[in-house]
Amino acid sequence: MYTESGPFLNLLSSSILRSSEIVGTVIFQIPPVSIPAPQYSSGDDNLFTGLGSMDLVSLILIAVVVHYLGAAVQQMRPDFHHWGIKLGIGAFLLWAGAWLTEHGMNDRWGVAAMLLRGILFGTIACGVVRTLQPIWQRIADLASEARRWQERRERERQRREEEIERRKRQHQADLDWERNAPQREAAARQEEERRQQALVWKRRKEEARAQAMQLFLRHRSTLGEMFTRSDFDEYLKSYMGDSQPVETVERRLQELSELVEQLVERVLPPKKVTTLEEAAEWYQENCRMVERLNLTDRQKRSMLATLSRKHTEMMERILGDMPI
């Protein structure tokens, strides 16, 4: 069994020289120097069984450098530290499992070598992740920036297309406006003519109603109960309102004038009526005249009642004048 520290120190010094040889060969292109391999007093009990001693210690030195380099770079984004630890643990378990599958657990030095190898490659994986995370972050930032740039371009394209479409619609609207200018002017003239005509019709209706009012007031005392103010107002509302055409209103004015003249001429009993037969004839003639008039039923009933009262008064007068 291996019990002395001399061979291990010898191994460590040789490994440092081996690392220098690797670095010099790769970076500075210095030809390698032949270094004799160390000899162990324990024979086959090598702590690093299955792996070259020079290469193993060189990997350790590289792992240390990568680890501290990653620790320095990792300060830029501390959240990536957890990902490096997870990957390092995964690499350790993977390497340890692979070694156990291949060599098994023969002795304690083999287990120590397995643990050392697992820690070595786990540290390398963790350091690599921590070292490369700024690159990954930069790539992610570039991808995010590219995506935002693409979105901005898409929004700008949509905005330009909408602006072009809006201008097209505005241009088409302007063309339609210019093309329809004659129709609009003609429609405006027609509307103005209709408005003026409506004003003329309204003025003619008002004049007709004013003439009807003058006619009624002039003969109001003569008509009496035959054609009262309420009858006149109802006639205006029914036949001479604003909803009626102007021709109808003027025609109703003429009819009202004829009606009033007939009432004035016929409603008053003539002085020459001296017999009951003449009074009855007068009453029947006036009743037929009232029935022919263009009046409402209420107005006709009112006029017939007035005729009946006057006929009664006439008969009383005739009977009073007869000799006993």
mmCIF file of C-alpha atoms in Angstrom, residues 163 280 283:
data_model
loop_
_atom_site.group_PDB
_atom_site.id
_atom_site.type_symbol
_atom_site.label_atom_id
_atom_site.label_comp_id
_atom_site.label_asym_id
_atom_site.label_seq_id
_atom_site.Cartn_x
_atom_site.Cartn_y
_atom_site.Cartn_z
ATOM 1 C CA GLU A 163 -51.376 55.040 -43.710
ATOM 2 C CA ALA A 280 -142.914 75.236 -42.105
ATOM 3 C CA TYR A 283 -137.885 75.560 -41.706
#
